[in-house]
Tab-separated table of C-alpha atoms in Angstrom:
chain	number	residue	atom	x	y	z
A	12	UNK	CA	9.799	15.235	15.951
A	13	UNK	CA	6.692	17.089	14.828
A	14	UNK	CA	5.964	19.578	12.060
A	15	UNK	CA	6.947	22.689	14.011
A	16	UNK	CA	10.254	21.061	15.049
A	17	UNK	CA	11.098	20.279	11.419
A	18	UNK	CA	10.212	23.761	10.157
A	19	UNK	CA	12.154	25.461	12.975
A	20	UNK	CA	15.248	23.335	12.316
A	21	UNK	CA	15.056	24.070	8.567
A	22	UNK	CA	14.709	27.824	9.128
A	23	UNK	CA	17.566	27.955	11.652
A	24	UNK	CA	19.796	25.808	9.397
A	25	UNK	CA	19.133	28.134	6.440
A	26	UNK	CA	19.650	31.146	8.739
A	27	UNK	CA	16.326	32.537	7.462
A	28	UNK	CA	14.068	32.434	10.517
A	29	UNK	CA	12.271	35.649	9.514
A	30	UNK	CA	11.982	34.959	5.764
A	31	UNK	CA	8.228	34.953	5.056
A	32	UNK	CA	8.722	33.625	1.507
A	33	UNK	CA	10.614	30.561	2.728
A	34	UNK	CA	8.142	30.031	5.567
A	35	UNK	CA	5.259	30.067	3.043
A	36	UNK	CA	6.827	27.358	0.808
A	37	UNK	CA	7.990	25.033	3.600
A	38	UNK	CA	4.699	23.044	3.680
A	39	UNK	CA	5.090	22.257	-0.045
A	40	UNK	CA	8.736	21.314	0.425
A	41	UNK	CA	7.918	19.024	3.339
A	42	UNK	CA	5.135	17.347	1.321
A	43	UNK	CA	7.612	16.676	-1.491
A	44	UNK	CA	10.117	15.210	0.978
A	45	UNK	CA	7.391	12.984	2.470
A	46	UNK	CA	6.415	11.736	-1.005
A	47	UNK	CA	10.053	10.886	-1.729
A	48	UNK	CA	10.451	9.172	1.654
A	49	UNK	CA	7.409	7.020	0.938
A	50	UNK	CA	9.065	5.921	-2.296
A	51	UNK	CA	12.510	5.244	-0.876
A	52	UNK	CA	12.022	4.092	2.711
A	53	UNK	CA	10.420	0.741	3.213
A	54	UNK	CA	10.937	-0.810	6.589
A	55	UNK	CA	9.447	-3.890	8.188
A	56	UNK	CA	7.161	-1.667	10.291
A	57	UNK	CA	5.517	-0.349	7.136
A	58	UNK	CA	4.350	-3.773	5.914
A	59	UNK	CA	0.705	-4.308	6.831
A	60	UNK	CA	-1.863	-7.030	6.211
A	61	UNK	CA	-5.554	-6.297	5.975
A	62	UNK	CA	-8.374	-8.778	5.508
A	63	UNK	CA	-11.659	-8.311	3.627
A	64	UNK	CA	-14.634	-10.667	3.941
A	65	UNK	CA	-15.691	-11.890	0.502
A	66	UNK	CA	-19.184	-12.766	-0.663
A	67	UNK	CA	-20.993	-14.204	-3.702
A	68	UNK	CA	-21.468	-10.984	-5.651
A	69	UNK	CA	-19.039	-8.196	-4.703
A	70	UNK	CA	-16.164	-7.654	-7.123
A	71	UNK	CA	-14.865	-4.276	-5.873
A	72	UNK	CA	-13.247	-3.479	-2.530
A	73	UNK	CA	-11.807	-0.132	-1.399
A	74	UNK	CA	-8.092	-0.001	-0.774
A	75	UNK	CA	-6.912	1.094	2.666
A	76	UNK	CA	-6.272	4.839	2.855
A	77	UNK	CA	-2.747	4.203	4.186
A	78	UNK	CA	-1.571	2.241	1.150
A	79	UNK	CA	1.819	3.495	0.069
A	80	UNK	CA	4.127	1.918	-2.461
A	81	UNK	CA	1.819	-0.843	-3.529
A	82	UNK	CA	0.718	-4.364	-2.904
A	83	UNK	CA	3.186	-7.093	-1.962
A	84	UNK	CA	0.637	-9.877	-2.329
A	85	UNK	CA	-3.089	-10.443	-2.616
A	86	UNK	CA	-4.562	-13.814	-1.790
A	87	UNK	CA	-7.846	-15.476	-1.038
A	88	UNK	CA	-7.880	-17.602	2.113
A	89	UNK	CA	-10.379	-19.905	3.744
A	90	UNK	CA	-12.041	-17.845	6.485
A	91	UNK	CA	-12.157	-20.719	8.973
A	92	UNK	CA	-8.738	-22.331	8.479
A	93	UNK	CA	-6.650	-19.513	6.991
A	94	UNK	CA	-5.447	-21.867	4.249
A	95	UNK	CA	-4.581	-20.124	0.989
A	96	UNK	CA	-7.158	-20.779	-1.714
A	97	UNK	CA	-5.611	-18.592	-4.439
A	98	UNK	CA	-2.842	-16.069	-4.994
A	99	UNK	CA	-4.182	-13.370	-7.287
A	100	UNK	CA	-2.296	-11.901	-10.235
A	101	UNK	CA	-2.539	-8.214	-11.082
A	102	UNK	CA	-3.455	-7.358	-14.682
A	103	UNK	CA	-4.232	-4.055	-16.441
A	104	UNK	CA	-7.833	-2.831	-16.322
A	105	UNK	CA	-8.331	-3.392	-20.076
A	106	UNK	CA	-7.173	-7.007	-19.780
A	107	UNK	CA	-9.514	-7.637	-16.853
A	108	UNK	CA	-12.447	-6.157	-18.801
A	109	UNK	CA	-11.654	-8.320	-21.836
A	110	UNK	CA	-11.357	-11.471	-19.747
A	111	UNK	CA	-14.633	-10.718	-17.949
A	112	UNK	CA	-16.407	-10.080	-21.270
A	113	UNK	CA	-15.200	-13.458	-22.524
A	114	UNK	CA	-16.451	-15.269	-19.424
A	115	UNK	CA	-13.005	-16.132	-18.081
A	116	UNK	CA	-12.980	-16.892	-14.344
A	117	UNK	CA	-9.348	-16.667	-13.259
A	118	UNK	CA	-7.558	-15.536	-10.097
A	119	UNK	CA	-6.830	-11.990	-11.260
A	120	UNK	CA	-7.426	-8.427	-10.123
A	121	UNK	CA	-6.711	-4.843	-11.088
A	122	UNK	CA	-6.653	-1.547	-9.236
A	123	UNK	CA	-8.725	1.378	-10.414
A	124	UNK	CA	-9.637	4.549	-8.499
A	125	UNK	CA	-8.240	3.164	-5.240
A	126	UNK	CA	-10.360	0.028	-5.515
A	127	UNK	CA	-9.380	-3.594	-5.971
A	128	UNK	CA	-11.480	-5.103	-8.750
A	129	UNK	CA	-11.655	-8.903	-8.830
A	130	UNK	CA	-12.299	-10.898	-11.995
A	131	UNK	CA	-14.595	-13.336	-10.231
A	132	UNK	CA	-16.454	-13.606	-6.913
A	133	UNK	CA	-15.166	-16.198	-4.449
A	134	UNK	CA	-18.248	-16.722	-2.329
A	135	UNK	CA	-18.863	-16.725	1.375
A	136	UNK	CA	-16.406	-18.457	3.659
A	137	UNK	CA	-13.401	-16.726	2.103
A	138	UNK	CA	-11.342	-13.671	2.994
A	139	UNK	CA	-9.109	-11.614	0.756
A	140	UNK	CA	-5.822	-10.756	2.462
A	141	UNK	CA	-3.866	-7.822	1.100
A	142	UNK	CA	-0.238	-7.369	2.154
A	143	UNK	CA	0.898	-3.833	1.373
A	144	UNK	CA	3.415	-1.173	2.288
A	145	UNK	CA	1.718	1.642	4.163
A	146	UNK	CA	2.807	5.220	3.635
A	147	UNK	CA	4.695	7.186	6.240
A	148	UNK	CA	2.123	9.396	7.963
A	149	UNK	CA	2.364	13.063	7.085
A	150	UNK	CA	3.913	15.375	9.628
A	151	UNK	CA	0.569	17.139	9.577
A	152	UNK	CA	-1.049	13.984	11.044
A	153	UNK	CA	-1.930	13.997	14.705
A	154	UNK	CA	0.787	12.295	16.715
A	155	UNK	CA	2.955	11.625	13.649
A	156	UNK	CA	6.564	10.792	14.321
A	157	UNK	CA	8.888	9.789	11.496
A	158	UNK	CA	11.298	8.164	13.945
A	159	UNK	CA	8.771	5.374	14.474
A	160	UNK	CA	9.693	4.032	11.019
A	161	UNK	CA	13.438	3.761	11.504
A	162	UNK	CA	14.693	0.195	11.068
A	163	UNK	CA	17.194	0.519	13.892
A	164	UNK	CA	14.678	1.251	16.648
């Protein structure tokens, strides 16, 4: 089901296929519905893991553009064995800044401006693995199909 299918069904259902005012607000309505779906629907297919290679100096990493309802877990793993080195705890930005200013080196992070900010570097040989719920792709996306995210398929 693509965007034109959804808009045609909505217009026929409302018996307003020639109503220019309704046609002009449908994109906004569909965007609102998609935002609500991303909040409510969370299926197994939406859970994604992504790995970042860590180094000795970098403390900020960009979040994936498909991140939806948030992070399920964030951990640091040994790059060669996959063994978990640390499970990171999320703290507010102000707390992270205070801890950093006081020289604390703990397994903590925050999110600011779609970036993960770590409290300390972990060095080479480690990966950061983020497990998150991705958002349902917009109907405007190429090849988008909401049915892909149904749990019963």
